[in-house]
Amino acid sequence: SQQGEEDPQALSIQEGENATMNCSYKTSINNLQWYRQNSGRGLVHLILIRSNEREKHSGRLRVTLDTSKKSSSLLITASRAADTASYFCATGRGANSKLTFGKGITLSVRP
Amino acid sequence: GAVVSQHPSRVICKSGTSVKIECRSLDFQATTMFWYRQFPKQSLMLMATSNEGSKATYEQGVEKDKFLINHASLTLSTLTVTSAHPEDSSFYICSARRDSNYGYTFGSGTRLTVV
């Protein structure tokens, strides 16, 4: 069953703008991860945030985690047309646990 | 980094035949690999967890006799879709993780079309 729920389901922005995507989940987690998928391709891991972390940065990416609200957000700053893709959040429990994916957000960045 | 190679990337087969998909961890050993299925414009649904040297763990609703998983070595897991039917047409993706400090690495996926 799916645990993560992202919103919005689709987002269209202009190049240069920031894109914010949200994810909510239901059960306790060890970590939350964000992935990117280009059409018809595999997933690329973007960033992992552990349950005891509140914020993490990686390049143009900023992810936050609020375990009290069971939610996370992914911010992509200064978006580029190449950022156009589907973005998924996924939650993990345990050391080598399976991931549970959200439905995904389709991001379109207009040049 | 951690690299996972999946092969083939695309396969078309006739209804009733079997198809084998390979997933290899190229630069690390993976005692556990995961197999997902993805329908167009939908999320990934976990099918099974592949365990090296033991039986795979299947998710509820996934037929183990239909989707045979073999994880005979620390770097290779295979998924065989047996007696494929058109409804098995989908995008299949495997993943593995080097260790808990890494995110999961995904293969590039296999587009299966059963005609």
Coordinates of N, CA and C in Angstrom, one line a residue:
Chain A
S1 N 0.9 -1.2 0.0 CA 0.0 0.0 0.0 C 0.9 1.2 0.0
Q2 N 0.4 2.3 -0.5 CA 1.1 3.5 -0.6 C 1.0 4.3 0.7
Q3 N 2.1 4.9 1.1 CA 2.0 5.7 2.3 C 2.2 7.1 2.0
G4 N 3.1 7.5 1.2 CA 3.3 8.9 0.9 C 2.3 9.4 0.0
E5 N 1.9 10.6 0.3 CA 1.0 11.3 -0.6 C 1.6 12.7 -0.9
E6 N 1.9 12.9 -2.2 CA 2.5 14.2 -2.5 C 1.5 15.2 -3.0
D7 N 1.8 16.4 -2.8 CA 0.9 17.5 -3.4 C 1.8 18.6 -3.8
P8 N 1.5 19.4 -4.9 CA 0.4 19.1 -5.8 C 0.7 17.8 -6.6
Q9 N -0.2 17.4 -7.4 CA 0.0 16.2 -8.2 C 0.7 16.7 -9.5
A10 N 0.5 17.9 -9.9 CA 1.2 18.4 -11.0 C 1.5 19.9 -10.8
L11 N 2.7 20.3 -11.2 CA 3.2 21.7 -11.0 C 3.8 22.2 -12.2
S12 N 3.4 23.3 -12.7 CA 4.1 23.9 -13.9 C 4.6 25.3 -13.5
I13 N 5.9 25.5 -13.7 CA 6.5 26.8 -13.3 C 7.4 27.3 -14.5
Q14 N 7.8 28.5 -14.3 CA 8.7 29.1 -15.3 C 10.1 28.9 -14.8
E15 N 11.0 28.7 -15.8 CA 12.4 28.5 -15.5 C 12.9 29.7 -14.6
G16 N 13.7 29.3 -13.6 CA 14.2 30.4 -12.7 C 13.4 30.4 -11.4
E17 N 12.1 30.0 -11.5 CA 11.3 30.0 -10.3 C 11.7 28.9 -9.4
N18 N 11.2 29.0 -8.1 CA 11.4 27.8 -7.2 C 10.2 26.9 -7.3
A19 N 10.4 25.6 -7.0 CA 9.4 24.6 -7.0 C 9.3 24.0 -5.7
T20 N 8.2 24.0 -5.1 CA 8.0 23.4 -3.8 C 7.0 22.2 -3.9
M21 N 7.4 21.1 -3.4 CA 6.6 19.9 -3.5 C 6.5 19.3 -2.1
N22 N 5.3 18.9 -1.7 CA 5.0 18.4 -0.4 C 4.7 16.9 -0.4
C23 N 5.0 16.3 0.8 CA 4.7 14.8 0.9 C 4.2 14.6 2.3
S24 N 3.1 13.8 2.5 CA 2.7 13.5 3.8 C 2.7 11.9 3.9
Y25 N 2.8 11.4 5.1 CA 2.9 10.0 5.3 C 2.1 9.7 6.5
K26 N 1.9 8.4 6.8 CA 1.0 8.0 7.8 C 1.6 7.3 9.0
T27 N 2.6 6.5 8.8 CA 3.2 5.7 9.9 C 4.5 6.3 10.3
S28 N 5.1 5.7 11.3 CA 6.4 6.2 11.8 C 7.5 5.7 10.8
I29 N 8.5 6.5 10.7 CA 9.5 6.2 9.7 C 10.9 6.3 10.3
N30 N 11.9 5.7 9.6 CA 13.3 5.9 9.9 C 13.9 7.0 9.0
N31 N 13.4 7.1 7.8 CA 13.9 8.1 6.9 C 12.9 8.4 5.8
L32 N 13.1 9.5 5.1 CA 12.3 9.8 4.0 C 13.2 10.2 2.9
Q33 N 12.9 9.8 1.7 CA 13.8 10.0 0.6 C 12.9 10.6 -0.6
W34 N 13.6 11.4 -1.4 CA 13.0 12.0 -2.6 C 13.8 11.4 -3.8
Y35 N 13.0 11.1 -4.8 CA 13.5 10.5 -6.0 C 12.9 11.3 -7.2
R36 N 13.7 11.2 -8.3 CA 13.3 11.8 -9.5 C 13.2 10.8 -10.6
Q37 N 12.2 10.9 -11.5 CA 12.1 9.9 -12.6 C 11.8 10.7 -13.9
N38 N 12.7 10.6 -14.8 CA 12.4 11.1 -16.2 C 11.5 10.0 -16.9
S39 N 10.7 10.5 -17.8 CA 9.7 9.6 -18.4 C 10.3 8.3 -19.0
G40 N 9.8 7.2 -18.6 CA 10.2 5.9 -19.1 C 11.6 5.5 -18.6
R41 N 12.1 6.1 -17.5 CA 13.4 5.8 -17.0 C 13.3 5.3 -15.6
G42 N 14.5 4.8 -15.1 CA 14.5 4.5 -13.7 C 14.5 5.7 -12.8
L43 N 14.6 5.4 -11.5 CA 14.5 6.5 -10.5 C 15.9 6.9 -10.1
V44 N 16.1 8.2 -9.9 CA 17.4 8.7 -9.4 C 17.2 9.2 -8.0
H45 N 18.0 8.8 -7.1 CA 17.9 9.2 -5.7 C 18.4 10.7 -5.6
L46 N 17.6 11.5 -5.0 CA 18.0 12.9 -4.8 C 18.6 13.2 -3.4
I47 N 17.8 12.8 -2.4 CA 18.2 13.2 -1.1 C 17.5 12.3 -0.1
L48 N 18.2 12.0 1.0 CA 17.6 11.2 2.1 C 17.7 12.1 3.4
I49 N 16.6 12.1 4.1 CA 16.6 12.8 5.4 C 16.1 11.8 6.5
R50 N 16.9 11.8 7.6 CA 16.6 10.8 8.6 C 15.5 11.4 9.6
S51 N 14.9 10.5 10.3 CA 13.8 11.0 11.2 C 14.2 11.9 12.3
N52 N 15.5 12.0 12.6 CA 16.0 12.9 13.6 C 16.6 14.2 13.0
E53 N 16.4 14.3 11.7 CA 16.9 15.5 11.0 C 15.6 16.4 10.7
R54 N 15.8 17.7 10.6 CA 14.7 18.6 10.3 C 14.9 19.2 8.9
E55 N 16.1 19.4 8.5 CA 16.4 20.1 7.2 C 17.7 19.6 6.6
K56 N 17.7 19.5 5.3 CA 18.9 19.1 4.6 C 19.0 19.7 3.3
H57 N 20.3 20.0 2.9 CA 20.5 20.7 1.6 C 21.4 19.9 0.8
S58 N 21.2 20.0 -0.5 CA 22.1 19.3 -1.5 C 22.0 20.1 -2.8
G59 N 23.0 21.0 -3.0 CA 22.9 21.8 -4.2 C 21.7 22.7 -4.2
R60 N 20.9 22.6 -5.3 CA 19.7 23.4 -5.4 C 18.5 22.8 -4.6
L61 N 18.7 21.7 -4.0 CA 17.6 21.0 -3.3 C 17.7 21.4 -1.8
R62 N 16.5 21.5 -1.3 CA 16.3 21.7 0.2 C 15.1 20.8 0.6
V63 N 15.4 20.0 1.6 CA 14.3 19.1 2.0 C 14.1 19.4 3.5
T64 N 12.8 19.4 3.9 CA 12.5 19.5 5.3 C 11.7 18.3 5.8
L65 N 11.7 18.0 7.0 CA 10.9 16.9 7.6 C 10.3 17.4 8.9
D66 N 9.0 17.2 9.0 CA 8.3 17.5 10.2 C 7.7 16.2 10.7
T67 N 8.3 15.5 11.6 CA 7.8 14.2 12.0 C 6.5 14.4 12.9
S68 N 6.3 15.5 13.5 CA 5.1 15.7 14.3 C 3.9 15.8 13.3
K69 N 4.1 16.4 12.2 CA 3.0 16.5 11.2 C 3.1 15.4 10.1
K70 N 4.1 14.6 10.2 CA 4.3 13.5 9.3 C 4.3 14.1 7.8
S71 N 5.1 15.1 7.6 CA 5.2 15.7 6.3 C 6.6 16.1 6.0
S72 N 6.8 16.2 4.7 CA 8.1 16.7 4.2 C 7.9 17.6 3.0
S73 N 8.9 18.4 2.8 CA 8.8 19.2 1.6 C 10.1 19.2 0.8
L74 N 10.0 19.3 -0.5 CA 11.2 19.4 -1.3 C 11.2 20.7 -2.1
L75 N 12.2 21.5 -1.9 CA 12.3 22.7 -2.6 C 13.4 22.7 -3.6
I76 N 13.1 23.0 -4.9 CA 14.1 23.1 -5.9 C 14.2 24.6 -6.2
T77 N 15.4 25.2 -6.0 CA 15.5 26.6 -6.2 C 16.1 26.8 -7.7
A78 N 15.7 28.0 -8.2 CA 16.2 28.4 -9.5 C 16.0 27.3 -10.5
S79 N 14.8 26.9 -10.7 CA 14.5 25.7 -11.5 C 15.0 25.9 -13.0
R80 N 15.3 24.7 -13.6 CA 15.7 24.7 -15.0 C 14.8 23.8 -15.8
A81 N 14.8 24.0 -17.1 CA 13.9 23.1 -17.9 C 14.3 21.6 -17.7
A82 N 15.6 21.4 -17.4 CA 16.0 20.0 -17.2 C 15.5 19.4 -16.0
D83 N 14.9 20.2 -15.1 CA 14.3 19.7 -13.8 C 12.9 19.0 -14.1
T84 N 12.4 19.2 -15.3 CA 11.2 18.6 -15.7 C 11.2 17.1 -15.5
A85 N 10.4 16.6 -14.7 CA 10.4 15.1 -14.4 C 9.3 14.8 -13.4
S86 N 9.1 13.6 -13.0 CA 8.2 13.2 -11.9 C 9.1 13.1 -10.6
Y87 N 8.5 13.5 -9.5 CA 9.2 13.5 -8.3 C 8.4 12.6 -7.3
F88 N 9.1 11.7 -6.6 CA 8.4 10.8 -5.7 C 9.1 11.0 -4.3
C89 N 8.2 10.9 -3.3 CA 8.8 10.8 -1.9 C 8.6 9.3 -1.6
A90 N 9.5 8.8 -0.7 CA 9.4 7.4 -0.3 C 9.8 7.3 1.1
T91 N 9.2 6.5 1.9 CA 9.5 6.4 3.3 C 10.1 5.0 3.5
G92 N 11.0 4.9 4.5 CA 11.7 3.7 4.8 C 11.6 3.5 6.3
R93 N 11.5 2.2 6.7 CA 11.5 1.8 8.1 C 12.5 0.7 8.3
G94 N 13.4 0.8 9.2 CA 14.4 -0.3 9.4 C 15.6 -0.1 8.6
A95 N 16.6 -0.9 8.9 CA 17.9 -0.8 8.3 C 18.0 -1.1 6.8
N96 N 17.3 -2.1 6.4 CA 17.3 -2.5 5.0 C 15.9 -2.7 4.5
S97 N 15.0 -1.7 4.9 CA 13.6 -1.9 4.7 C 13.2 -1.5 3.3
K98 N 12.1 -2.1 2.9 CA 11.5 -1.7 1.6 C 11.0 -0.3 1.7
L99 N 11.0 0.4 0.6 CA 10.5 1.7 0.5 C 9.0 1.7 0.1
T100 N 8.3 2.7 0.6 CA 6.9 2.9 0.2 C 6.8 4.2 -0.5
F101 N 6.3 4.2 -1.7 CA 6.3 5.4 -2.6 C 5.0 6.1 -2.5
G102 N 5.1 7.4 -2.7 CA 3.9 8.2 -2.9 C 3.5 8.2 -4.4
K103 N 2.5 8.9 -4.7 CA 1.9 8.8 -6.1 C 2.8 9.6 -7.0
G104 N 3.5 10.6 -6.5 CA 4.4 11.3 -7.4 C 3.8 12.7 -7.8
I105 N 4.7 13.6 -8.2 CA 4.4 14.9 -8.6 C 5.0 15.1 -10.0
T106 N 4.2 15.6 -10.9 CA 4.8 15.9 -12.2 C 5.2 17.3 -12.3
L107 N 6.4 17.6 -12.4 CA 6.9 19.0 -12.5 C 7.3 19.3 -13.9
S108 N 6.7 20.4 -14.4 CA 7.1 20.9 -15.7 C 7.7 22.3 -15.6
V109 N 8.9 22.5 -16.1 CA 9.6 23.8 -16.0 C 9.6 24.3 -17.4
R110 N 9.0 25.4 -17.6 CA 8.9 26.0 -18.9 C 10.1 26.9 -19.2
P111 N 10.7 26.7 -20.3 CA 11.9 27.5 -20.6 C 11.6 29.0 -20.9
Chain B
G1 N 30.2 5.7 -6.4 CA 28.8 5.6 -6.1 C 28.3 4.1 -6.2
A2 N 27.0 3.9 -6.1 CA 26.4 2.6 -6.2 C 25.7 2.5 -7.5
V3 N 26.0 1.5 -8.3 CA 25.5 1.4 -9.6 C 24.7 0.1 -9.7
V4 N 23.5 0.2 -10.2 CA 22.6 -1.0 -10.5 C 22.3 -1.0 -12.0
S5 N 22.6 -2.2 -12.5 CA 22.3 -2.3 -14.0 C 21.2 -3.3 -14.2
Q6 N 20.2 -2.9 -15.0 CA 19.1 -3.7 -15.3 C 19.0 -4.0 -16.8
H7 N 18.7 -5.3 -17.1 CA 18.7 -5.7 -18.5 C 17.6 -6.8 -18.7
P8 N 16.9 -6.7 -19.8 CA 17.0 -5.8 -20.9 C 16.2 -4.5 -20.5
S9 N 16.4 -3.5 -21.3 CA 15.6 -2.2 -21.1 C 14.2 -2.3 -21.7
R10 N 14.1 -3.1 -22.8 CA 12.8 -3.3 -23.4 C 12.7 -4.7 -23.9
V11 N 11.5 -5.3 -23.8 CA 11.3 -6.6 -24.3 C 9.9 -6.7 -24.8
I12 N 9.7 -7.4 -25.9 CA 8.4 -7.7 -26.4 C 8.3 -9.2 -26.5
C13 N 7.3 -9.8 -26.0 CA 7.2 -11.2 -26.0 C 5.8 -11.6 -26.4
K14 N 5.6 -12.8 -26.8 CA 4.3 -13.4 -27.1 C 3.6 -13.9 -25.9
S15 N 2.3 -13.8 -25.9 CA 1.5 -14.3 -24.8 C 1.8 -15.8 -24.6
G16 N 2.0 -16.1 -23.3 CA 2.3 -17.5 -23.0 C 3.8 -17.9 -22.8
T17 N 4.6 -17.0 -23.2 CA 6.1 -17.2 -23.1 C 6.6 -16.6 -21.8
S18 N 7.8 -16.9 -21.4 CA 8.4 -16.4 -20.2 C 9.5 -15.4 -20.5
V19 N 9.7 -14.4 -19.6 CA 10.7 -13.4 -19.8 C 11.5 -13.3 -18.5
K20 N 12.8 -13.2 -18.7 CA 13.7 -13.0 -17.5 C 14.3 -11.6 -17.6
I21 N 14.3 -11.0 -16.4 CA 14.9 -9.6 -16.3 C 16.0 -9.7 -15.2
E22 N 17.1 -9.2 -15.6 CA 18.3 -9.2 -14.6 C 18.5 -7.9 -14.0
C23 N 18.9 -8.0 -12.7 CA 19.3 -6.8 -12.0 C 20.6 -7.1 -11.3
R24 N 21.6 -6.2 -11.6 CA 23.0 -6.5 -11.1 C 23.5 -5.2 -10.3
S25 N 24.1 -5.5 -9.2 CA 24.8 -4.4 -8.5 C 26.2 -4.5 -9.0
L26 N 26.7 -3.4 -9.6 CA 28.0 -3.4 -10.2 C 29.2 -3.2 -9.3
D27 N 29.0 -2.3 -8.4 CA 30.2 -2.0 -7.5 C 29.9 -2.2 -6.1
F28 N 28.9 -3.0 -5.7 CA 28.7 -3.3 -4.3 C 27.9 -4.6 -4.2
Q29 N 27.9 -5.1 -3.1 CA 27.2 -6.4 -2.8 C 25.9 -6.1 -2.2
A30 N 24.8 -6.7 -2.7 CA 23.5 -6.4 -2.2 C 22.8 -7.7 -1.7
T31 N 22.7 -7.9 -0.4 CA 22.0 -9.1 0.1 C 20.5 -9.0 -0.2
T32 N 20.1 -7.8 -0.4 CA 18.6 -7.5 -0.6 C 18.4 -6.7 -1.8
M33 N 17.6 -7.1 -2.7 CA 17.2 -6.2 -3.8 C 15.6 -6.2 -3.8
F34 N 15.1 -5.2 -4.5 CA 13.7 -5.0 -4.5 C 13.2 -4.9 -5.9
W35 N 12.0 -5.5 -6.2 CA 11.4 -5.5 -7.5 C 10.1 -4.7 -7.4
Y36 N 10.0 -3.7 -8.3 CA 8.8 -2.9 -8.4 C 8.2 -3.0 -9.8
R37 N 6.9 -2.6 -9.8 CA 6.1 -2.5 -11.0 C 5.5 -1.2 -11.1
Q38 N 5.5 -0.6 -12.3 CA 5.0 0.8 -12.4 C 4.1 0.8 -13.7
F39 N 2.8 1.2 -13.5 CA 1.9 1.4 -14.6 C 2.1 2.9 -15.1
P40 N 1.7 3.1 -16.3 CA 1.9 4.5 -16.8 C 1.3 5.6 -15.9
K41 N 2.1 6.6 -15.7 CA 1.7 7.8 -14.9 C 1.2 7.4 -13.5
Q42 N 1.7 6.3 -13.0 CA 1.4 5.9 -11.6 C 2.7 5.7 -10.8
S43 N 2.5 5.4 -9.6 CA 3.7 5.2 -8.7 C 4.2 3.8 -8.8
L44 N 5.3 3.6 -8.1 CA 5.9 2.3 -8.0 C 5.2 1.4 -7.0
M45 N 4.9 0.2 -7.3 CA 4.3 -0.7 -6.4 C 5.3 -1.8 -6.1
L46 N 5.7 -2.0 -4.9 CA 6.6 -3.1 -4.6 C 6.0 -4.4 -4.8
M47 N 6.7 -5.3 -5.6 CA 6.2 -6.6 -5.8 C 6.8 -7.6 -4.8
A48 N 8.1 -7.5 -4.6 CA 8.8 -8.5 -3.8 C 10.2 -8.0 -3.4
T49 N 10.6 -8.6 -2.3 CA 12.0 -8.4 -1.8 C 12.8 -9.6 -2.0
S50 N 13.9 -9.4 -2.7 CA 14.7 -10.6 -3.1 C 15.9 -10.7 -2.1
N51 N 16.0 -11.8 -1.6 CA 17.0 -12.1 -0.5 C 18.0 -13.1 -1.0
E52 N 19.3 -12.7 -0.9 CA 20.4 -13.6 -1.4 C 20.4 -14.9 -0.6
G53 N 20.3 -16.0 -1.3 CA 20.5 -17.3 -0.6 C 19.2 -17.8 0.0
S54 N 18.1 -17.1 -0.1 CA 16.8 -17.5 0.5 C 15.7 -17.1 -0.4
K55 N 14.5 -17.5 0.0 CA 13.3 -17.2 -0.8 C 13.0 -15.8 -0.7
A56 N 12.4 -15.3 -1.8 CA 11.9 -13.9 -1.9 C 10.7 -13.8 -1.0
T57 N 10.5 -12.5 -0.6 CA 9.3 -12.2 0.2 C 8.4 -11.4 -0.8
Y58 N 7.2 -11.9 -1.0 CA 6.3 -11.3 -1.9 C 5.2 -10.4 -1.2
E59 N 4.9 -9.3 -1.9 CA 3.8 -8.5 -1.3 C 2.5 -9.1 -1.5
Q60 N 1.6 -8.7 -0.7 CA 0.2 -9.2 -0.9 C -0.4 -9.0 -2.2
G61 N -0.9 -10.1 -2.8 CA -1.6 -9.9 -4.1 C -0.6 -10.3 -5.3
V62 N 0.7 -10.5 -5.0 CA 1.6 -10.8 -6.1 C 1.8 -12.3 -6.1
E63 N 1.6 -12.9 -7.3 CA 1.6 -14.3 -7.4 C 3.1 -14.8 -7.5
K64 N 3.5 -15.5 -6.6 CA 4.9 -16.0 -6.5 C 5.2 -17.0 -7.7
D65 N 4.2 -17.7 -8.1 CA 4.5 -18.7 -9.2 C 4.5 -18.0 -10.5
K66 N 3.9 -16.8 -10.6 CA 3.9 -16.0 -11.8 C 5.2 -15.2 -12.0
F67 N 5.6 -14.6 -10.9 CA 6.8 -13.8 -10.9 C 7.9 -14.5 -10.0
L68 N 8.7 -15.2 -10.7 CA 9.8 -16.0 -10.0 C 11.0 -15.2 -9.8
I69 N 11.5 -15.1 -8.6 CA 12.6 -14.4 -8.2 C 13.7 -15.3 -7.8
N70 N 14.9 -15.0 -8.3 CA 16.1 -15.8 -7.9 C 17.2 -14.8 -7.6
H71 N 17.8 -15.0 -6.4 CA 18.9 -14.1 -6.0 C 20.1 -15.0 -5.5
A72 N 20.7 -15.6 -6.6 CA 21.7 -16.6 -6.3 C 23.1 -16.1 -5.9
S73 N 23.3 -14.8 -6.1 CA 24.6 -14.2 -5.7 C 24.4 -12.9 -5.1
L74 N 25.4 -12.3 -4.6 CA 25.3 -11.0 -3.9 C 25.2 -9.8 -4.9
T75 N 25.4 -10.1 -6.2 CA 25.3 -9.0 -7.1 C 24.2 -9.2 -8.2
L76 N 23.5 -10.3 -8.1 CA 22.5 -10.6 -9.2 C 21.2 -11.1 -8.6
S77 N 20.1 -10.4 -9.1 CA 18.8 -10.9 -8.8 C 18.0 -11.0 -10.1
T78 N 17.2 -12.0 -10.4 CA 16.5 -12.1 -11.6 C 15.0 -12.2 -11.3
L79 N 14.2 -11.6 -12.2 CA 12.8 -11.7 -12.1 C 12.3 -12.4 -13.4
T80 N 11.6 -13.5 -13.3 CA 11.1 -14.2 -14.5 C 9.6 -14.1 -14.4
V81 N 9.0 -13.5 -15.5 CA 7.6 -13.4 -15.6 C 7.2 -14.6 -16.4
T82 N 6.5 -15.5 -15.8 CA 6.2 -16.8 -16.5 C 4.8 -16.7 -17.1
S83 N 4.7 -17.4 -18.2 CA 3.4 -17.5 -19.0 C 2.8 -16.1 -19.1
A84 N 3.6 -15.2 -19.7 CA 3.2 -13.8 -19.7 C 1.9 -13.6 -20.4
H85 N 1.1 -12.6 -20.0 CA -0.2 -12.2 -20.6 C -0.1 -10.7 -20.8
P86 N -1.0 -10.2 -21.7 CA -1.0 -8.8 -22.0 C -1.1 -7.9 -20.7
E87 N -1.8 -8.4 -19.7 CA -2.0 -7.6 -18.5 C -0.7 -7.5 -17.7
D88 N 0.3 -8.3 -18.1 CA 1.6 -8.2 -17.4 C 2.5 -7.1 -18.0
S89 N 2.0 -6.6 -19.1 CA 2.7 -5.5 -19.7 C 2.9 -4.3 -18.7
S90 N 4.1 -3.9 -18.5 CA 4.3 -2.9 -17.5 C 5.8 -2.5 -17.5
F91 N 6.1 -1.6 -16.6 CA 7.5 -1.2 -16.4 C 8.0 -1.8 -15.1
Y92 N 9.0 -2.6 -15.2 CA 9.5 -3.3 -14.0 C 10.9 -2.7 -13.6
I93 N 11.0 -2.3 -12.4 CA 12.3 -1.7 -11.9 C 12.8 -2.4 -10.7
C94 N 14.1 -2.6 -10.6 CA 14.7 -3.2 -9.5 C 15.5 -2.1 -8.7
S95 N 15.8 -2.4 -7.5 CA 16.6 -1.4 -6.7 C 17.4 -2.2 -5.6
A96 N 18.5 -1.5 -5.2 CA 19.3 -2.1 -4.1 C 20.0 -0.9 -3.4
R97 N 20.5 -1.2 -2.2 CA 21.2 -0.2 -1.5 C 22.5 -0.7 -1.0
R98 N 23.5 0.2 -1.1 CA 24.8 -0.3 -0.6 C 24.8 -0.4 0.9
D99 N 24.4 0.6 1.6 CA 24.2 0.5 3.1 C 23.3 1.6 3.5
S100 N 23.1 1.7 4.8 CA 22.1 2.6 5.3 C 22.4 4.0 5.2
N101 N 23.7 4.3 4.8 CA 24.1 5.7 4.6 C 23.7 6.2 3.2
Y102 N 23.3 5.3 2.4 CA 22.9 5.7 1.0 C 21.4 5.5 0.8
G103 N 21.0 6.3 -0.2 CA 19.6 6.0 -0.7 C 19.7 4.8 -1.6
Y104 N 18.5 4.4 -2.0 CA 18.4 3.2 -2.8 C 18.8 3.6 -4.3
T105 N 19.5 2.7 -4.9 CA 19.9 2.9 -6.3 C 18.9 2.0 -7.2
F106 N 18.4 2.6 -8.2 CA 17.5 1.9 -9.1 C 18.1 1.6 -10.4
G107 N 17.7 0.4 -10.9 CA 18.0 0.1 -12.3 C 17.2 1.0 -13.2
S108 N 17.6 1.0 -14.5 CA 17.0 1.9 -15.5 C 15.6 1.4 -15.9
G109 N 15.2 0.2 -15.4 CA 13.9 -0.3 -15.7 C 13.8 -1.1 -17.0
T110 N 12.8 -2.0 -17.0 CA 12.5 -2.8 -18.2 C 11.1 -2.6 -18.6
R111 N 10.9 -2.2 -19.9 CA 9.5 -2.0 -20.4 C 9.1 -3.4 -21.0
L112 N 8.2 -4.1 -20.4 CA 7.7 -5.3 -20.9 C 6.4 -5.1 -21.7
T113 N 6.4 -5.6 -22.9 CA 5.1 -5.6 -23.7 C 4.8 -7.0 -24.1
V114 N 3.6 -7.5 -23.7 CA 3.2 -8.8 -24.1 C 2.1 -8.7 -25.1
V115 N 2.4 -9.3 -26.3 CA 1.4 -9.2 -27.4 C 0.7 -10.6 -27.7

